[in-house]
C-alpha atoms as an extended CHARMM CRD file, in Angstrom:
* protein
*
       180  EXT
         1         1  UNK       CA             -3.2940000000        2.1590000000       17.2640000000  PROA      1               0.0000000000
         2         2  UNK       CA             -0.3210000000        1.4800000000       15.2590000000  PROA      2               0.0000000000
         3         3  UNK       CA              0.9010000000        5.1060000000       13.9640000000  PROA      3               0.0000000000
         4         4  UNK       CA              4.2590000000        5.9010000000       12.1900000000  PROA      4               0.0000000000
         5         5  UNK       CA              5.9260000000        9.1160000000       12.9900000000  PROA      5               0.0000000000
         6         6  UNK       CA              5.5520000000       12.1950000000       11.0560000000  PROA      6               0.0000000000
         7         7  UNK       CA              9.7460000000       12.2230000000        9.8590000000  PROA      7               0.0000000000
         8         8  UNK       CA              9.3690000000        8.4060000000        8.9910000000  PROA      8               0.0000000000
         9         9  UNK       CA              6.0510000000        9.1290000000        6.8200000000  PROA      9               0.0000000000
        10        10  UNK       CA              8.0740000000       12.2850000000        5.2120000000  PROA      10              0.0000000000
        11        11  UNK       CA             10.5660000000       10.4540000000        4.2210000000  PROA      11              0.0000000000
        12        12  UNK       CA              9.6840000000        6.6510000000        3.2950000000  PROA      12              0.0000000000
        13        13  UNK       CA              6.5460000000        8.1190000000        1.6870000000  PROA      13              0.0000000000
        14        14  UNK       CA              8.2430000000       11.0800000000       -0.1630000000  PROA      14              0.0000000000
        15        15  UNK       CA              6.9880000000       10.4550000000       -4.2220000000  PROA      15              0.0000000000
        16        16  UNK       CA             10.4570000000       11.1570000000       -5.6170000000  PROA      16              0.0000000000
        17        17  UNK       CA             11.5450000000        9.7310000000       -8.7130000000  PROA      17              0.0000000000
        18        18  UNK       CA             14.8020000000        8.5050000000       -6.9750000000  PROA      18              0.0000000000
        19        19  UNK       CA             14.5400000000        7.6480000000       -3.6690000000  PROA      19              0.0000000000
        20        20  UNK       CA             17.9600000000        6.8350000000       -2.1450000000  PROA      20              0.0000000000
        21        21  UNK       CA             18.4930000000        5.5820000000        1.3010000000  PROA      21              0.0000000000
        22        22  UNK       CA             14.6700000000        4.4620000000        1.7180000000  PROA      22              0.0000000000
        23        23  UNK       CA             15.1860000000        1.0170000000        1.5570000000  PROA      23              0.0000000000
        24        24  UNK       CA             12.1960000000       -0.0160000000        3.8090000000  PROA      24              0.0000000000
        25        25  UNK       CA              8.4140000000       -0.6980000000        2.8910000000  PROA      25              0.0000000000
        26        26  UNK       CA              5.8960000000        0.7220000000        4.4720000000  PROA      26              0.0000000000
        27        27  UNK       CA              2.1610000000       -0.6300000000        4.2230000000  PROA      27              0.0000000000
        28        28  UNK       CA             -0.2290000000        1.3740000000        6.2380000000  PROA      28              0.0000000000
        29        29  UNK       CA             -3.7420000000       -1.1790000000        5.4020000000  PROA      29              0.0000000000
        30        30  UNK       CA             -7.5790000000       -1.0190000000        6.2970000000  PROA      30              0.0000000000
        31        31  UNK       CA            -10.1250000000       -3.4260000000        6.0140000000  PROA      31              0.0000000000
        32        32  UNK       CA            -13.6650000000       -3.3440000000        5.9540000000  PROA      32              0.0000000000
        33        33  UNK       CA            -16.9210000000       -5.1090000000        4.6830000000  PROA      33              0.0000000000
        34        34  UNK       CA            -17.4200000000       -4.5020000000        1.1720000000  PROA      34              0.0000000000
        35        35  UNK       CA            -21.2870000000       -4.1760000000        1.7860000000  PROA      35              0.0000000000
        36        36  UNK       CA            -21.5780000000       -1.4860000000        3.9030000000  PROA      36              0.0000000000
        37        37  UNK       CA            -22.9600000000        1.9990000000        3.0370000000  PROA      37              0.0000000000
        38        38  UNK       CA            -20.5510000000        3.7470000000        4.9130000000  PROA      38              0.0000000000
        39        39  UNK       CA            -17.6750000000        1.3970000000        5.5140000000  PROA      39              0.0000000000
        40        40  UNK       CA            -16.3510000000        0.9210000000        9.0630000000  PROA      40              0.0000000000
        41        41  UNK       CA            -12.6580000000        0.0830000000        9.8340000000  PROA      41              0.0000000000
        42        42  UNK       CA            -12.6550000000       -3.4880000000       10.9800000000  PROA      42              0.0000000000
        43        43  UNK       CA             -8.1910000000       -3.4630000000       11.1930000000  PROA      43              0.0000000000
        44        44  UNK       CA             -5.9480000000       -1.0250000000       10.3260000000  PROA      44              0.0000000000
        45        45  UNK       CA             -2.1860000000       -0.7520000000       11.2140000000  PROA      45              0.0000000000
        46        46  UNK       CA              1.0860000000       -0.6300000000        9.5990000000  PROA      46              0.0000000000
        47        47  UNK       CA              3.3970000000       -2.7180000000        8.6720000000  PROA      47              0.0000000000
        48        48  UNK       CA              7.0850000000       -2.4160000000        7.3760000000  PROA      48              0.0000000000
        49        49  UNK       CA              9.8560000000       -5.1980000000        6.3250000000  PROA      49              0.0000000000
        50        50  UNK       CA             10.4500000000       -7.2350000000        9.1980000000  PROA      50              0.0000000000
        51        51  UNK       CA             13.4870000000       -9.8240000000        9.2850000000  PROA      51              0.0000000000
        52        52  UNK       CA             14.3470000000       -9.3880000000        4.8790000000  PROA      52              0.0000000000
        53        53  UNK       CA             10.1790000000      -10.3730000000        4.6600000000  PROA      53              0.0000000000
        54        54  UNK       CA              8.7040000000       -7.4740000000        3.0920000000  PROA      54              0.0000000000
        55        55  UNK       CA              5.8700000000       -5.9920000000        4.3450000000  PROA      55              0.0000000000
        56        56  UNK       CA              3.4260000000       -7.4480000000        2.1960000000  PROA      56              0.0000000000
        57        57  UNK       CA              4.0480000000      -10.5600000000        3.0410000000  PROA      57              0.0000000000
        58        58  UNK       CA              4.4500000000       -9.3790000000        6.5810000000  PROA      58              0.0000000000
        59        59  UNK       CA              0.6100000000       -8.6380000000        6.1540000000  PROA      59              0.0000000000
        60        60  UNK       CA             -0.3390000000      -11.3320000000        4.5150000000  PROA      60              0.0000000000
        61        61  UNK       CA              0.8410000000      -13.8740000000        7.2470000000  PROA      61              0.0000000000
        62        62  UNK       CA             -0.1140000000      -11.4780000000        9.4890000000  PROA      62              0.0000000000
        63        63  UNK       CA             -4.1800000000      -11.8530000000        7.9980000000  PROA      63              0.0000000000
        64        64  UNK       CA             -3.7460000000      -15.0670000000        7.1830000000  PROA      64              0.0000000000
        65        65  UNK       CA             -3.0790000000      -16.3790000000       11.0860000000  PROA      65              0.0000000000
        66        66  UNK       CA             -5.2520000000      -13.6190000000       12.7510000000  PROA      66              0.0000000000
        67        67  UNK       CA             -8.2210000000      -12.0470000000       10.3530000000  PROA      67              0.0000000000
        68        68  UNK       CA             -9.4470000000      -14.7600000000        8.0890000000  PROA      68              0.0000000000
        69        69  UNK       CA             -9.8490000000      -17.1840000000       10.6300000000  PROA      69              0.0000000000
        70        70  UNK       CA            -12.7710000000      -14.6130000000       12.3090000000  PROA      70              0.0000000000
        71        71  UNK       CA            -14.4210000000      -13.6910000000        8.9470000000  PROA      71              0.0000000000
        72        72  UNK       CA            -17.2150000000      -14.8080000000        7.2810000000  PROA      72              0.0000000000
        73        73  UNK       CA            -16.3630000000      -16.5080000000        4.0140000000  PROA      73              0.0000000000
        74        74  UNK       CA            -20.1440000000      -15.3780000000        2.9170000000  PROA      74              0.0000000000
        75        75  UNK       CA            -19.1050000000      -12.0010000000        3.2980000000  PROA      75              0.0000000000
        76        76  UNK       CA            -17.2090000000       -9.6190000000        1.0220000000  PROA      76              0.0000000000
        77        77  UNK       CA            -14.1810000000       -7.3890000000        2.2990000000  PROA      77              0.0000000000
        78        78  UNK       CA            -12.2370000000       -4.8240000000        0.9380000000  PROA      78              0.0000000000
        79        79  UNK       CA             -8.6900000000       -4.1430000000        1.6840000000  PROA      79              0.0000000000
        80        80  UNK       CA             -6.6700000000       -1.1530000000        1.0180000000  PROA      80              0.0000000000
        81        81  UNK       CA             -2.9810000000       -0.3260000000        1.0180000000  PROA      81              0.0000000000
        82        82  UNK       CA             -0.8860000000        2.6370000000        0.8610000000  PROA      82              0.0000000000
        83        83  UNK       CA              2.5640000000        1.6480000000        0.2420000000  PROA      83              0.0000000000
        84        84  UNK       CA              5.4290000000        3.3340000000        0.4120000000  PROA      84              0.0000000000
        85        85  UNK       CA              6.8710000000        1.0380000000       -2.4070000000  PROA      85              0.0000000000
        86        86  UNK       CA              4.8490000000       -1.0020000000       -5.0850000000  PROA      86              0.0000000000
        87        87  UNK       CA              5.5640000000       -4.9660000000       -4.4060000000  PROA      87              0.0000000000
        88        88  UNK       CA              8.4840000000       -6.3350000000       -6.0140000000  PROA      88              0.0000000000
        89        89  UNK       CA              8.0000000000       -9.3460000000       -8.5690000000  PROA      89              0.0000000000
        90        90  UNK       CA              8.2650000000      -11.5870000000       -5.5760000000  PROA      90              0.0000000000
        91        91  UNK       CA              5.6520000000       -9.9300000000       -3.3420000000  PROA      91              0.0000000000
        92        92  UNK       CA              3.2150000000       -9.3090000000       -6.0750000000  PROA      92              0.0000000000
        93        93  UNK       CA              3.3970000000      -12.9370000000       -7.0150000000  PROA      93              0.0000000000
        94        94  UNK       CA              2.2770000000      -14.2200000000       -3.6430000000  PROA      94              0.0000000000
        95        95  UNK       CA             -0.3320000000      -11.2970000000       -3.4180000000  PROA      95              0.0000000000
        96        96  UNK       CA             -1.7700000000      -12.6930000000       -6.5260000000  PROA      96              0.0000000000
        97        97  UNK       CA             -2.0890000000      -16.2930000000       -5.2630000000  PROA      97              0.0000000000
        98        98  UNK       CA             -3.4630000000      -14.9240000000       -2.1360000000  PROA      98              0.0000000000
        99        99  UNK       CA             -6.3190000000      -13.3740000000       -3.9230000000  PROA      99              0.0000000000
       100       100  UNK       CA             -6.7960000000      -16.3310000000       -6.6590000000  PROA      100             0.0000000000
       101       101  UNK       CA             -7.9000000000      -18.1850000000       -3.2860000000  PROA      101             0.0000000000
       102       102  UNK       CA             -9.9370000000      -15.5290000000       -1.3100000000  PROA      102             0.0000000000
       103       103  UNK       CA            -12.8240000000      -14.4710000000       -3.7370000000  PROA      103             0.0000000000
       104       104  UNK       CA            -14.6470000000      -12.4230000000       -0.8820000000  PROA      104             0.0000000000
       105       105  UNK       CA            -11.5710000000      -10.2400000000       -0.5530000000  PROA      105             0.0000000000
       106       106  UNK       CA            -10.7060000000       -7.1560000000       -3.0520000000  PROA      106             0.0000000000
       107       107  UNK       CA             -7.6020000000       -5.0040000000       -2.8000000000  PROA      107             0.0000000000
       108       108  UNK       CA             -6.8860000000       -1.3120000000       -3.7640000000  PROA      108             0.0000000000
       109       109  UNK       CA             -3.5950000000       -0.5220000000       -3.7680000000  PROA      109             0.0000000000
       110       110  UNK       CA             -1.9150000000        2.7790000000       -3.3100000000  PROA      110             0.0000000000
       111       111  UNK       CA              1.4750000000        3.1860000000       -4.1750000000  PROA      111             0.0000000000
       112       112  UNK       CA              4.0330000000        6.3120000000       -3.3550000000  PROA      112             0.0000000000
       113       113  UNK       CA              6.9690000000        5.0900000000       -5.7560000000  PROA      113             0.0000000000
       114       114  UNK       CA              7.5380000000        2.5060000000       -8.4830000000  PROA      114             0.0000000000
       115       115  UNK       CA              9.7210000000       -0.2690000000       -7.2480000000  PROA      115             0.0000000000
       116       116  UNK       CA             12.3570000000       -1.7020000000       -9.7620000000  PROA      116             0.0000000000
       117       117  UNK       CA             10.0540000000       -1.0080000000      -12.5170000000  PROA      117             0.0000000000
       118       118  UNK       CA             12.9210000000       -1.5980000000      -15.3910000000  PROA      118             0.0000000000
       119       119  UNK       CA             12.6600000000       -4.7610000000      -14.3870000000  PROA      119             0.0000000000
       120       120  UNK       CA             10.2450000000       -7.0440000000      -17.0610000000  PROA      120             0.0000000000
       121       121  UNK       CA              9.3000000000       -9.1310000000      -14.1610000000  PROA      121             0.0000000000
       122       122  UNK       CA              7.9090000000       -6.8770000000      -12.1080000000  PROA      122             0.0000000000
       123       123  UNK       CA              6.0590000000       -5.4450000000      -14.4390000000  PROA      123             0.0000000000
       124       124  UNK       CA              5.0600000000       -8.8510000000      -15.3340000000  PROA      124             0.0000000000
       125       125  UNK       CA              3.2640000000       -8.9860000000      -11.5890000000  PROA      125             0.0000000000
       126       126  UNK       CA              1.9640000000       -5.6500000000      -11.3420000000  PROA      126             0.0000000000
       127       127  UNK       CA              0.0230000000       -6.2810000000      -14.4950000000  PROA      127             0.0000000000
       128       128  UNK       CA             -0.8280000000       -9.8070000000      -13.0410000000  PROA      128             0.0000000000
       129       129  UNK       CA             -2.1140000000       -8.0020000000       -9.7340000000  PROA      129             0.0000000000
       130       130  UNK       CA             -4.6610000000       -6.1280000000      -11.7850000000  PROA      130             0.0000000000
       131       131  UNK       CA             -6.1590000000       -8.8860000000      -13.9220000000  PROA      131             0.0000000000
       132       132  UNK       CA             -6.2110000000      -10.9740000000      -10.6450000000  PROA      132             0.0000000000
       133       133  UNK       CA             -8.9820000000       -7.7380000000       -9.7050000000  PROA      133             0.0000000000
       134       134  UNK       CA             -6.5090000000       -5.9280000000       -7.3590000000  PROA      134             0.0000000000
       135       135  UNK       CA             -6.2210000000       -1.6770000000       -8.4520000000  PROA      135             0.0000000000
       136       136  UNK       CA             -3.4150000000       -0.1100000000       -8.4610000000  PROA      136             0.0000000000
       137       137  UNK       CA             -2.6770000000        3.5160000000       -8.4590000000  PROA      137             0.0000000000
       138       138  UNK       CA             -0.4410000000        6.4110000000       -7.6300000000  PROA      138             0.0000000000
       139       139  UNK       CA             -0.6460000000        8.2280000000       -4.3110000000  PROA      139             0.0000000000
       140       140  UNK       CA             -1.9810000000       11.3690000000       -5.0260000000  PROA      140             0.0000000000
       141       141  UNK       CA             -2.9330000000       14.3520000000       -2.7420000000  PROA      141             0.0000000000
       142       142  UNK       CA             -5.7650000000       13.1540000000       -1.2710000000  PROA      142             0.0000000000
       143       143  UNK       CA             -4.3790000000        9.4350000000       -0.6320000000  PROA      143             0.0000000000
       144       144  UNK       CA             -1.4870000000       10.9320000000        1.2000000000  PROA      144             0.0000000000
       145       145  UNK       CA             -3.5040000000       13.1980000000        2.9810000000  PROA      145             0.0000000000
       146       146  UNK       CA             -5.8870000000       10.2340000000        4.2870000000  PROA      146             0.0000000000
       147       147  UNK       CA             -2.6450000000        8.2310000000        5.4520000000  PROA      147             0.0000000000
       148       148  UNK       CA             -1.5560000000       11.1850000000        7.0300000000  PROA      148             0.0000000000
       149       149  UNK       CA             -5.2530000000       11.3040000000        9.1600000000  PROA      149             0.0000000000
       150       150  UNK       CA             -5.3770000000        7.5390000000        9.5710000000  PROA      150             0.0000000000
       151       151  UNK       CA             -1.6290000000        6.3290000000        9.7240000000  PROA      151             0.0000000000
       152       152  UNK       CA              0.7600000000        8.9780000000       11.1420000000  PROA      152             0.0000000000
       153       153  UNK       CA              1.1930000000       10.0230000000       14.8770000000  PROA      153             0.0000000000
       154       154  UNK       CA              0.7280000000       13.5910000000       13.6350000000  PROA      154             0.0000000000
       155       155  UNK       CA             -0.3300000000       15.2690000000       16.7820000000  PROA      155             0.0000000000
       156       156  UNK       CA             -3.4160000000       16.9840000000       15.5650000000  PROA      156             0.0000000000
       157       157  UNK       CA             -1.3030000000       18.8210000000       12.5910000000  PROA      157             0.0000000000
       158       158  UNK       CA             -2.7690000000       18.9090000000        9.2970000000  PROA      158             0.0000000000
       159       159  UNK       CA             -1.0600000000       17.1940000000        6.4420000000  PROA      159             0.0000000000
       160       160  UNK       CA              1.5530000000       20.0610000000        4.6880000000  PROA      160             0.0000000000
       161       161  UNK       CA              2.7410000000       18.8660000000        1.0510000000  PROA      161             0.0000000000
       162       162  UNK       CA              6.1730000000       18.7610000000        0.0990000000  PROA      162             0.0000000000
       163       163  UNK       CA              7.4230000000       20.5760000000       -3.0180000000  PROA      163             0.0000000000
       164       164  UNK       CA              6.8680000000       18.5270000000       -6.2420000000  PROA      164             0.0000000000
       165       165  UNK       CA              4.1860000000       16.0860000000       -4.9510000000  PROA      165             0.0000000000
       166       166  UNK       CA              1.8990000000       16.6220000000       -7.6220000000  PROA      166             0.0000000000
       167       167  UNK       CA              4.8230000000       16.8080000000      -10.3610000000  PROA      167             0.0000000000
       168       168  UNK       CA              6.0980000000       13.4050000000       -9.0730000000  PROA      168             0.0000000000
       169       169  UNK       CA              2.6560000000       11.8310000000       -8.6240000000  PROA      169             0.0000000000
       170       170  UNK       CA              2.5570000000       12.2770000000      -12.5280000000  PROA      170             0.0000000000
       171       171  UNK       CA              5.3160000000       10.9120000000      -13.0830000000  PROA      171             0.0000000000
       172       172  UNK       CA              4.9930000000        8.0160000000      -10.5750000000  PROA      172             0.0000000000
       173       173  UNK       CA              0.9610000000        8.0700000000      -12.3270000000  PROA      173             0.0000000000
       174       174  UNK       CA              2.3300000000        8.3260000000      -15.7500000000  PROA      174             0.0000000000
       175       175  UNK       CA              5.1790000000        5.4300000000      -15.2100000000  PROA      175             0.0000000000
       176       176  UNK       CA              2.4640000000        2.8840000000      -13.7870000000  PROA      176             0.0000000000
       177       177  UNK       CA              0.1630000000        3.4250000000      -17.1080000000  PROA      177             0.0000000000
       178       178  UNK       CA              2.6490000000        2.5120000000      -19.3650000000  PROA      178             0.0000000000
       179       179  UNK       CA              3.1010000000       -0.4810000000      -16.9750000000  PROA      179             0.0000000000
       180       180  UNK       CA             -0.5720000000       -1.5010000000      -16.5480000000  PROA      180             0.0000000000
């Protein structure tokens, strides 16, 4: 299994409203059939930038060359992402054209922090994400405590949060409303 370490999930994943020095994406993902009563993991890793290619697109290629090619375009899958960042303008673009042409594939996104989200463009793309049928939300508690189980090398420990997570999921929650 492909697990981050608990210091690299505290910090890249910390919900602050500046984040300095966490310059890297991380995208722990699952997928699974869409028709299932109780959904079994078909993949799940992480990835994180990789060479200046985010990890989004990191994924994507990554799917592209190795999942879709085993799947059954007949059936429905859903994919889910907890990201350390939300996808720049760039990323979000590309996710968007990747879903235009995969109809049997929906995506739930979970996001940590708002990237660049002065920016127009991005929030151009997030809002494009969402009429594309992607969701997009905030991280709360029990989104970071599921990473935390799935994602994170965390040696049988249960998931402690730090101080302000709630507070900053509102804000982070808050910010991507106005957005949306």
């Amino acid at each position: 299994r492909n697990l981050i370490s608990q210091e690299t999930f505290k910090f890249h994943f910390k919900n602050l409203h500046y984040a300095k020095d966490r310059k890297d994406t991380f995208l722990c993902y699952e997928v699974t059939r869409k028709d299932c009563d109780s959904p079994v993991s078909l993949h799940h890793g992480v990835f994180k930038n990789k060479d200046n290619i985010h990890a989004e697109i990191c994924f994507l290629y990554w799917f592209h060359d190795k999942v879709l090619k085993v799947l059954s375009p007949r059936e429905e899958f859903k994919i889910t992402w907890y990201m350390s960042w939300s996808p720049c303008f760039e990323c979000a673009e590309q996710v968007v054209r990747f879903l235009a042409t995969h109809h049997n594939l929906s995506l739930d996104i979970f996001i940590s922090r708002l990237y660049n989200i002065l920016d127009p463009k991005t929030q151009q793309n997030l809002c494009r994400l969402v009429q594309e049928g992607a969701q997009v939300a905030a991280m709360d508690l029990y989104e970071f405590k599921k990473c935390w189980k799935k994602f994170v090398d965390n040696g049988g420990r249960r998931f402690r949060p730090w101080k302000r997570l709630l507070t900053n999921f509102r804000y982070q929650d808050s910010k991507l409303q106005e957005i949306l």
